[in-house]
Amino acid sequence: MNFILKRKEETNVSYEDIVHLIHKSFEDRLKQGLKFTCSFLTVEEYKKDTAKGTVFVALDKDTQELLGTATVNVKKDIYGVTYGYNEYVAIAPKAQRQGIASQLLKECEKIVKEAGAEYIFSDTAVEAKSSIQYHLKNGFKIIGLHSYPSTNYYSYFFRKQLVPSKKWNSNLYCKYAFLKSYIITKLTLRKDGHKTFLASLFKKKKKKESIIYGNSHS
Ligand SMILES: CC(C)(COP(=O)(O)OP(=O)(O)OC[C@H]1O[C@@H](n2cnc3c(N)ncnc32)[C@H](O)[C@@H]1OP(=O)(O)O)[C@@H](O)C(=O)NCCC(=O)NCCS
């Protein structure tokens, strides 16, 4: 399939078209029992969430049909480091496995590099195998586990380092970060994001465990 990538504003694609595509793309996840927020996303929520970001679309070169989308937002983590948050990655079922998401990611990377980002962050359900493979194939490393109250699954946190880093380019360090996060999350959060019994025993609010993470989820 021949496709071209553009920024949303360079096209006639509407927010409604994109949200429709996202719903279609996540249909199989819903059938799998995974309640991604993307499946229930409204146009208003999407507009608000992407207002400060850059939205890319993939169009069929011949028919201009919308085949895929991805958004990137430049943010700062809790250490003041600039990073790009990659979200709303959704490819039409008939256009999957043809390199579209990987190409969209490259466009997102260019934008965030220009903005001085040191890494790209993303997350997905631990059961979403194709999404996990897509992240690993494109150079992301799994560095954490989390659970959001708005979903019904544990999520992996992914980081793709754009600027060389002794820590984050080390597989060993990423494994350590993941293991630490895994243990804390499993002890303190249930799959639905609510606190475990053990966590509820501790009244003192702990500083957010995430290294980067903010309140992100797809
Ligand atoms: C996950 C998703 C974004 C991947 O998009 P895509 O355009 O199909 O991905 P690409 O063609 O760029 O694939 C890149 C790599 O990802 C992996 N991959 C993609 N789809 C896969 C699948 N169904 N099974 C196993 N691995 C898969 C492969 O390693 C692939 O490389 P390869 O084809 O050379 O082996 C797409 O399947 C999708 O939109 N799924 C539903 C919504 C979703 O899960 N979004 C992501 C949420 S974070």
Short mmCIF file of N, CA and C in Angstrom, two decimals, residues 14-164:
data_model
loop_
_atom_site.label_atom_id
_atom_site.label_comp_id
_atom_site.label_asym_id
_atom_site.label_seq_id
_atom_site.Cartn_x
_atom_site.Cartn_y
_atom_site.Cartn_z
N SER A 14 -10.56 15.65 9.27
CA SER A 14 -11.17 16.32 10.42
C SER A 14 -10.86 15.55 11.71
N TYR A 15 -11.12 16.21 12.84
CA TYR A 15 -10.95 15.53 14.13
C TYR A 15 -11.89 14.32 14.20
N GLU A 16 -13.08 14.49 13.65
CA GLU A 16 -14.06 13.39 13.65
C GLU A 16 -13.51 12.19 12.90
N ASP A 17 -12.88 12.45 11.73
CA ASP A 17 -12.30 11.36 10.92
C ASP A 17 -11.25 10.60 11.74
N ILE A 18 -10.43 11.36 12.46
CA ILE A 18 -9.34 10.72 13.21
C ILE A 18 -9.90 9.89 14.37
N VAL A 19 -10.86 10.45 15.09
CA VAL A 19 -11.42 9.71 16.23
C VAL A 19 -12.14 8.45 15.72
N HIS A 20 -12.78 8.56 14.58
CA HIS A 20 -13.43 7.37 13.99
C HIS A 20 -12.38 6.29 13.68
N LEU A 21 -11.26 6.73 13.09
CA LEU A 21 -10.18 5.79 12.78
C LEU A 21 -9.64 5.15 14.07
N ILE A 22 -9.46 5.96 15.10
CA ILE A 22 -8.94 5.43 16.38
C ILE A 22 -9.91 4.36 16.92
N HIS A 23 -11.20 4.66 16.91
CA HIS A 23 -12.17 3.66 17.39
C HIS A 23 -12.08 2.37 16.59
N LYS A 24 -12.00 2.49 15.26
CA LYS A 24 -11.92 1.30 14.39
C LYS A 24 -10.66 0.49 14.71
N SER A 25 -9.57 1.23 14.86
CA SER A 25 -8.28 0.59 15.08
C SER A 25 -8.24 -0.17 16.40
N PHE A 26 -8.95 0.34 17.40
CA PHE A 26 -8.93 -0.29 18.73
C PHE A 26 -10.06 -1.30 18.94
N GLU A 27 -10.85 -1.56 17.88
CA GLU A 27 -11.97 -2.51 18.03
C GLU A 27 -11.51 -3.89 18.51
N ASP A 28 -10.40 -4.36 17.93
CA ASP A 28 -9.91 -5.69 18.32
C ASP A 28 -9.44 -5.72 19.77
N ARG A 29 -8.89 -4.60 20.23
CA ARG A 29 -8.46 -4.54 21.63
C ARG A 29 -9.68 -4.69 22.56
N LEU A 30 -10.76 -4.03 22.16
CA LEU A 30 -11.99 -4.09 22.96
C LEU A 30 -12.53 -5.53 22.97
N LYS A 31 -12.49 -6.18 21.79
CA LYS A 31 -12.94 -7.58 21.70
C LYS A 31 -12.10 -8.47 22.59
N GLN A 32 -10.83 -8.08 22.72
CA GLN A 32 -9.88 -8.82 23.56
C GLN A 32 -10.17 -8.57 25.05
N GLY A 33 -11.07 -7.60 25.32
CA GLY A 33 -11.42 -7.28 26.71
C GLY A 33 -10.59 -6.16 27.30
N LEU A 34 -9.78 -5.50 26.45
CA LEU A 34 -8.91 -4.42 26.94
C LEU A 34 -9.61 -3.08 26.74
N LYS A 35 -9.87 -2.40 27.84
CA LYS A 35 -10.58 -1.12 27.75
C LYS A 35 -9.61 0.04 27.66
N PHE A 36 -9.04 0.22 26.48
CA PHE A 36 -8.18 1.39 26.22
C PHE A 36 -9.07 2.63 26.24
N THR A 37 -8.55 3.73 26.75
CA THR A 37 -9.35 4.97 26.71
C THR A 37 -9.62 5.36 25.26
N CYS A 38 -8.74 4.95 24.34
CA CYS A 38 -8.92 5.25 22.92
C CYS A 38 -10.26 4.72 22.40
N SER A 39 -10.73 3.63 22.95
CA SER A 39 -11.99 3.05 22.47
C SER A 39 -13.19 3.91 22.83
N PHE A 40 -13.05 4.74 23.83
CA PHE A 40 -14.19 5.54 24.31
C PHE A 40 -13.95 7.04 24.12
N LEU A 41 -12.89 7.34 23.41
CA LEU A 41 -12.47 8.73 23.23
C LEU A 41 -13.54 9.55 22.49
N THR A 42 -13.82 10.76 22.99
CA THR A 42 -14.75 11.63 22.27
C THR A 42 -13.93 12.64 21.46
N VAL A 43 -14.58 13.26 20.50
CA VAL A 43 -13.89 14.23 19.66
C VAL A 43 -13.39 15.41 20.53
N GLU A 44 -14.23 15.81 21.47
CA GLU A 44 -13.84 16.93 22.34
C GLU A 44 -12.60 16.59 23.17
N GLU A 45 -12.58 15.38 23.74
CA GLU A 45 -11.42 14.96 24.54
C GLU A 45 -10.16 14.94 23.66
N TYR A 46 -10.32 14.40 22.47
CA TYR A 46 -9.18 14.28 21.56
C TYR A 46 -8.64 15.67 21.18
N LYS A 47 -9.56 16.57 20.87
CA LYS A 47 -9.15 17.93 20.49
C LYS A 47 -8.36 18.57 21.63
N LYS A 48 -8.91 18.42 22.85
CA LYS A 48 -8.28 19.03 24.02
C LYS A 48 -6.88 18.44 24.26
N ASP A 49 -6.82 17.12 24.15
CA ASP A 49 -5.56 16.41 24.43
C ASP A 49 -4.47 16.71 23.41
N THR A 50 -4.88 17.00 22.18
CA THR A 50 -3.88 17.18 21.12
C THR A 50 -3.64 18.65 20.80
N ALA A 51 -4.32 19.53 21.55
CA ALA A 51 -4.25 20.97 21.23
C ALA A 51 -2.81 21.49 21.21
N LYS A 52 -1.98 20.97 22.12
CA LYS A 52 -0.60 21.48 22.18
C LYS A 52 0.38 20.57 21.44
N GLY A 53 -0.13 19.50 20.87
CA GLY A 53 0.78 18.54 20.23
C GLY A 53 0.77 18.64 18.72
N THR A 54 1.46 17.70 18.10
CA THR A 54 1.47 17.63 16.64
C THR A 54 0.81 16.32 16.23
N VAL A 55 -0.18 16.44 15.36
CA VAL A 55 -0.90 15.26 14.89
C VAL A 55 -0.45 14.95 13.46
N PHE A 56 -0.01 13.71 13.28
CA PHE A 56 0.35 13.27 11.93
C PHE A 56 -0.71 12.30 11.42
N VAL A 57 -0.92 12.33 10.11
CA VAL A 57 -1.83 11.36 9.51
C VAL A 57 -1.13 10.67 8.35
N ALA A 58 -1.53 9.43 8.10
CA ALA A 58 -1.05 8.69 6.93
C ALA A 58 -2.23 8.54 5.98
N LEU A 59 -2.01 8.92 4.73
CA LEU A 59 -3.09 8.85 3.75
C LEU A 59 -2.69 7.92 2.60
N ASP A 60 -3.68 7.23 2.05
CA ASP A 60 -3.43 6.44 0.85
C ASP A 60 -3.02 7.41 -0.27
N LYS A 61 -1.90 7.10 -0.89
CA LYS A 61 -1.33 8.03 -1.89
C LYS A 61 -2.30 8.27 -3.05
N ASP A 62 -3.05 7.26 -3.41
CA ASP A 62 -3.93 7.39 -4.58
C ASP A 62 -5.30 7.93 -4.21
N THR A 63 -5.90 7.40 -3.13
CA THR A 63 -7.29 7.76 -2.83
C THR A 63 -7.42 8.82 -1.73
N GLN A 64 -6.32 9.11 -1.05
CA GLN A 64 -6.31 10.07 0.07
C GLN A 64 -7.09 9.55 1.29
N GLU A 65 -7.40 8.25 1.29
CA GLU A 65 -8.11 7.68 2.45
C GLU A 65 -7.21 7.72 3.68
N LEU A 66 -7.82 8.01 4.82
CA LEU A 66 -7.06 8.06 6.08
C LEU A 66 -6.72 6.63 6.53
N LEU A 67 -5.42 6.36 6.68
CA LEU A 67 -4.98 5.00 7.03
C LEU A 67 -4.38 4.90 8.42
N GLY A 68 -3.90 6.02 8.94
CA GLY A 68 -3.26 5.94 10.25
C GLY A 68 -3.01 7.30 10.84
N THR A 69 -2.72 7.30 12.12
CA THR A 69 -2.43 8.56 12.81
C THR A 69 -1.52 8.33 14.01
N ALA A 70 -0.83 9.39 14.41
CA ALA A 70 -0.04 9.38 15.65
C ALA A 70 0.12 10.83 16.09
N THR A 71 0.21 11.00 17.39
CA THR A 71 0.35 12.35 17.96
C THR A 71 1.60 12.39 18.82
N VAL A 72 2.24 13.53 18.84
CA VAL A 72 3.35 13.68 19.77
C VAL A 72 3.23 15.03 20.49
N ASN A 73 3.44 14.97 21.80
CA ASN A 73 3.39 16.15 22.65
C ASN A 73 4.75 16.33 23.32
N VAL A 74 5.29 17.52 23.27
CA VAL A 74 6.56 17.77 23.96
C VAL A 74 6.24 18.17 25.39
N LYS A 75 6.88 17.48 26.35
CA LYS A 75 6.60 17.73 27.76
C LYS A 75 7.90 17.77 28.56
N LYS A 76 7.76 18.04 29.85
CA LYS A 76 8.94 17.96 30.74
C LYS A 76 8.66 16.93 31.81
N ASP A 77 9.65 16.09 32.12
CA ASP A 77 9.43 15.09 33.16
C ASP A 77 9.72 15.71 34.54
N ILE A 78 9.60 14.88 35.58
CA ILE A 78 9.74 15.43 36.93
C ILE A 78 11.15 15.93 37.23
N TYR A 79 12.11 15.60 36.35
CA TYR A 79 13.48 16.10 36.53
C TYR A 79 13.76 17.31 35.65
N GLY A 80 12.71 17.78 34.96
CA GLY A 80 12.88 18.95 34.09
C GLY A 80 13.44 18.60 32.72
N VAL A 81 13.53 17.30 32.42
CA VAL A 81 14.08 16.87 31.13
C VAL A 81 12.95 16.89 30.08
N THR A 82 13.26 17.44 28.92
CA THR A 82 12.27 17.51 27.84
C THR A 82 12.16 16.14 27.16
N TYR A 83 10.92 15.72 26.95
CA TYR A 83 10.69 14.45 26.25
C TYR A 83 9.46 14.57 25.37
N GLY A 84 9.29 13.61 24.47
CA GLY A 84 8.11 13.59 23.60
C GLY A 84 7.20 12.46 24.03
N TYR A 85 5.94 12.76 24.21
CA TYR A 85 4.98 11.70 24.56
C TYR A 85 4.22 11.31 23.30
N ASN A 86 4.41 10.07 22.92
CA ASN A 86 3.82 9.55 21.69
C ASN A 86 2.52 8.83 22.02
N GLU A 87 1.41 9.31 21.47
CA GLU A 87 0.13 8.67 21.80
C GLU A 87 -0.82 8.69 20.62
N TYR A 88 -1.99 8.11 20.84
CA TYR A 88 -3.01 8.01 19.79
C TYR A 88 -2.42 7.43 18.50
N VAL A 89 -1.63 6.37 18.65
CA VAL A 89 -1.10 5.67 17.48
C VAL A 89 -2.15 4.66 17.06
N ALA A 90 -2.68 4.84 15.88
CA ALA A 90 -3.77 3.97 15.44
C ALA A 90 -3.70 3.80 13.92
N ILE A 91 -3.69 2.55 13.50
CA ILE A 91 -3.61 2.24 12.07
C ILE A 91 -4.88 1.48 11.69
N ALA A 92 -5.46 1.84 10.55
CA ALA A 92 -6.67 1.14 10.08
C ALA A 92 -6.35 -0.34 9.97
N PRO A 93 -7.28 -1.23 10.38
CA PRO A 93 -6.99 -2.67 10.35
C PRO A 93 -6.42 -3.15 9.01
N LYS A 94 -6.99 -2.68 7.90
CA LYS A 94 -6.53 -3.18 6.58
C LYS A 94 -5.13 -2.67 6.20
N ALA A 95 -4.64 -1.66 6.93
CA ALA A 95 -3.33 -1.07 6.57
C ALA A 95 -2.23 -1.45 7.56
N GLN A 96 -2.57 -2.35 8.51
CA GLN A 96 -1.57 -2.69 9.53
C GLN A 96 -0.45 -3.57 8.96
N ARG A 97 0.68 -3.54 9.66
CA ARG A 97 1.86 -4.35 9.32
C ARG A 97 2.45 -3.98 7.96
N GLN A 98 2.34 -2.71 7.62
CA GLN A 98 2.92 -2.25 6.35
C GLN A 98 3.87 -1.08 6.59
N GLY A 99 4.28 -0.96 7.84
CA GLY A 99 5.30 0.04 8.17
C GLY A 99 4.76 1.44 8.45
N ILE A 100 3.44 1.62 8.49
CA ILE A 100 2.90 2.97 8.65
C ILE A 100 3.20 3.54 10.05
N ALA A 101 2.94 2.75 11.09
CA ALA A 101 3.19 3.25 12.45
C ALA A 101 4.68 3.58 12.64
N SER A 102 5.54 2.75 12.08
CA SER A 102 6.99 3.00 12.22
C SER A 102 7.39 4.30 11.53
N GLN A 103 6.80 4.57 10.37
CA GLN A 103 7.11 5.82 9.66
C GLN A 103 6.55 7.03 10.41
N LEU A 104 5.34 6.87 10.96
CA LEU A 104 4.75 7.96 11.75
C LEU A 104 5.63 8.29 12.95
N LEU A 105 6.17 7.25 13.57
CA LEU A 105 7.05 7.46 14.72
C LEU A 105 8.28 8.28 14.31
N LYS A 106 8.83 7.98 13.13
CA LYS A 106 10.01 8.74 12.67
C LYS A 106 9.69 10.23 12.56
N GLU A 107 8.49 10.53 12.04
CA GLU A 107 8.08 11.95 11.93
C GLU A 107 7.98 12.57 13.33
N CYS A 108 7.39 11.82 14.26
CA CYS A 108 7.25 12.33 15.64
C CYS A 108 8.63 12.59 16.24
N GLU A 109 9.56 11.69 15.96
CA GLU A 109 10.91 11.84 16.51
C GLU A 109 11.57 13.11 16.01
N LYS A 110 11.39 13.40 14.73
CA LYS A 110 12.00 14.62 14.16
C LYS A 110 11.52 15.85 14.92
N ILE A 111 10.21 15.91 15.14
CA ILE A 111 9.61 17.07 15.81
C ILE A 111 10.19 17.24 17.22
N VAL A 112 10.24 16.13 17.96
CA VAL A 112 10.67 16.27 19.36
C VAL A 112 12.18 16.51 19.47
N LYS A 113 12.93 15.99 18.52
CA LYS A 113 14.37 16.26 18.52
C LYS A 113 14.61 17.75 18.31
N GLU A 114 13.85 18.32 17.36
CA GLU A 114 13.98 19.76 17.11
C GLU A 114 13.64 20.57 18.35
N ALA A 115 12.73 20.03 19.17
CA ALA A 115 12.31 20.73 20.39
C ALA A 115 13.26 20.45 21.56
N GLY A 116 14.31 19.70 21.30
CA GLY A 116 15.32 19.44 22.33
C GLY A 116 15.00 18.26 23.24
N ALA A 117 14.09 17.38 22.81
CA ALA A 117 13.73 16.24 23.65
C ALA A 117 14.87 15.23 23.74
N GLU A 118 15.02 14.66 24.94
CA GLU A 118 16.08 13.66 25.13
C GLU A 118 15.58 12.24 24.87
N TYR A 119 14.27 12.07 24.95
CA TYR A 119 13.74 10.72 24.71
C TYR A 119 12.26 10.80 24.32
N ILE A 120 11.76 9.68 23.84
CA ILE A 120 10.33 9.56 23.54
C ILE A 120 9.76 8.56 24.54
N PHE A 121 8.59 8.89 25.04
CA PHE A 121 7.92 8.02 26.01
C PHE A 121 6.59 7.54 25.41
N SER A 122 6.24 6.31 25.76
CA SER A 122 4.97 5.76 25.28
C SER A 122 4.53 4.67 26.25
N ASP A 123 3.29 4.28 26.16
CA ASP A 123 2.82 3.18 27.03
C ASP A 123 1.74 2.38 26.32
N THR A 124 1.59 1.13 26.75
CA THR A 124 0.52 0.29 26.20
C THR A 124 0.23 -0.88 27.13
N ALA A 125 -0.89 -1.54 26.90
CA ALA A 125 -1.29 -2.66 27.75
C ALA A 125 -0.32 -3.84 27.62
N VAL A 126 -0.09 -4.52 28.73
CA VAL A 126 0.86 -5.66 28.68
C VAL A 126 0.31 -6.80 27.81
N GLU A 127 -1.01 -6.80 27.59
CA GLU A 127 -1.61 -7.85 26.74
C GLU A 127 -1.65 -7.46 25.26
N ALA A 128 -1.28 -6.22 24.92
CA ALA A 128 -1.39 -5.76 23.53
C ALA A 128 -0.12 -6.14 22.76
N LYS A 129 -0.05 -7.42 22.39
CA LYS A 129 1.20 -7.97 21.85
C LYS A 129 1.74 -7.22 20.62
N SER A 130 0.87 -6.92 19.65
CA SER A 130 1.38 -6.28 18.42
C SER A 130 1.94 -4.89 18.74
N SER A 131 1.30 -4.20 19.68
CA SER A 131 1.78 -2.88 20.06
C SER A 131 3.14 -2.98 20.76
N ILE A 132 3.27 -3.99 21.61
CA ILE A 132 4.56 -4.18 22.30
C ILE A 132 5.66 -4.46 21.27
N GLN A 133 5.34 -5.35 20.31
CA GLN A 133 6.33 -5.69 19.27
C GLN A 133 6.71 -4.46 18.45
N TYR A 134 5.69 -3.65 18.15
CA TYR A 134 5.94 -2.42 17.38
C TYR A 134 6.92 -1.51 18.14
N HIS A 135 6.72 -1.38 19.47
CA HIS A 135 7.62 -0.53 20.27
C HIS A 135 9.05 -1.11 20.28
N LEU A 136 9.15 -2.41 20.54
CA LEU A 136 10.49 -3.01 20.65
C LEU A 136 11.22 -2.94 19.31
N LYS A 137 10.49 -3.21 18.23
CA LYS A 137 11.10 -3.17 16.89
C LYS A 137 11.63 -1.77 16.57
N ASN A 138 10.98 -0.76 17.14
CA ASN A 138 11.38 0.63 16.84
C ASN A 138 12.30 1.25 17.88
N GLY A 139 12.95 0.41 18.68
CA GLY A 139 14.01 0.92 19.56
C GLY A 139 13.58 1.36 20.94
N PHE A 140 12.30 1.15 21.29
CA PHE A 140 11.89 1.46 22.67
C PHE A 140 12.35 0.34 23.60
N LYS A 141 12.56 0.72 24.85
CA LYS A 141 12.85 -0.29 25.88
C LYS A 141 11.75 -0.23 26.93
N ILE A 142 11.41 -1.38 27.48
CA ILE A 142 10.40 -1.40 28.55
C ILE A 142 11.10 -1.00 29.85
N ILE A 143 10.59 0.07 30.47
CA ILE A 143 11.30 0.56 31.66
C ILE A 143 10.38 0.67 32.88
N GLY A 144 9.13 0.32 32.72
CA GLY A 144 8.26 0.44 33.90
C GLY A 144 6.92 -0.24 33.71
N LEU A 145 6.22 -0.36 34.84
CA LEU A 145 4.87 -0.94 34.83
C LEU A 145 3.98 0.01 35.62
N HIS A 146 2.77 0.21 35.12
CA HIS A 146 1.86 1.09 35.83
C HIS A 146 0.43 0.59 35.65
N SER A 147 -0.50 1.18 36.41
CA SER A 147 -1.91 0.83 36.24
C SER A 147 -2.72 2.11 36.44
N TYR A 148 -3.53 2.43 35.43
CA TYR A 148 -4.33 3.67 35.47
C TYR A 148 -5.76 3.35 35.90
N PRO A 149 -6.38 4.24 36.67
CA PRO A 149 -7.76 4.02 37.09
C PRO A 149 -8.75 4.00 35.92
N SER A 150 -8.35 4.58 34.78
CA SER A 150 -9.28 4.65 33.64
C SER A 150 -9.24 3.41 32.76
N THR A 151 -8.35 2.45 33.06
CA THR A 151 -8.27 1.25 32.20
C THR A 151 -8.40 -0.01 33.07
N ASN A 152 -8.42 -1.16 32.41
CA ASN A 152 -8.56 -2.42 33.16
C ASN A 152 -7.37 -3.35 32.94
N TYR A 153 -6.21 -2.76 32.75
CA TYR A 153 -5.01 -3.57 32.53
C TYR A 153 -3.78 -2.87 33.09
N TYR A 154 -2.73 -3.65 33.28
CA TYR A 154 -1.43 -3.04 33.60
C TYR A 154 -0.81 -2.54 32.30
N SER A 155 -0.08 -1.45 32.38
CA SER A 155 0.57 -0.88 31.19
C SER A 155 2.08 -0.96 31.34
N TYR A 156 2.74 -1.23 30.22
CA TYR A 156 4.19 -1.08 30.18
C TYR A 156 4.51 0.37 29.86
N PHE A 157 5.57 0.87 30.46
CA PHE A 157 6.13 2.16 30.07
C PHE A 157 7.30 1.89 29.14
N PHE A 158 7.35 2.62 28.04
CA PHE A 158 8.44 2.47 27.07
C PHE A 158 9.22 3.78 26.96
N ARG A 159 10.51 3.62 26.77
CA ARG A 159 11.37 4.80 26.57
C ARG A 159 12.30 4.54 25.41
N LYS A 160 12.35 5.50 24.50
CA LYS A 160 13.34 5.43 23.41
C LYS A 160 14.26 6.62 23.57
N GLN A 161 15.53 6.33 23.84
CA GLN A 161 16.50 7.38 24.11
C GLN A 161 16.94 8.03 22.79
N LEU A 162 16.85 9.34 22.71
CA LEU A 162 17.25 10.05 21.48
C LEU A 162 18.63 10.67 21.63
N VAL A 163 18.96 11.02 22.88
CA VAL A 163 20.26 11.62 23.18
C VAL A 163 21.03 10.58 23.99
N PRO A 164 22.30 10.29 23.63
CA PRO A 164 23.03 9.26 24.36
C PRO A 164 23.00 9.46 25.88
#
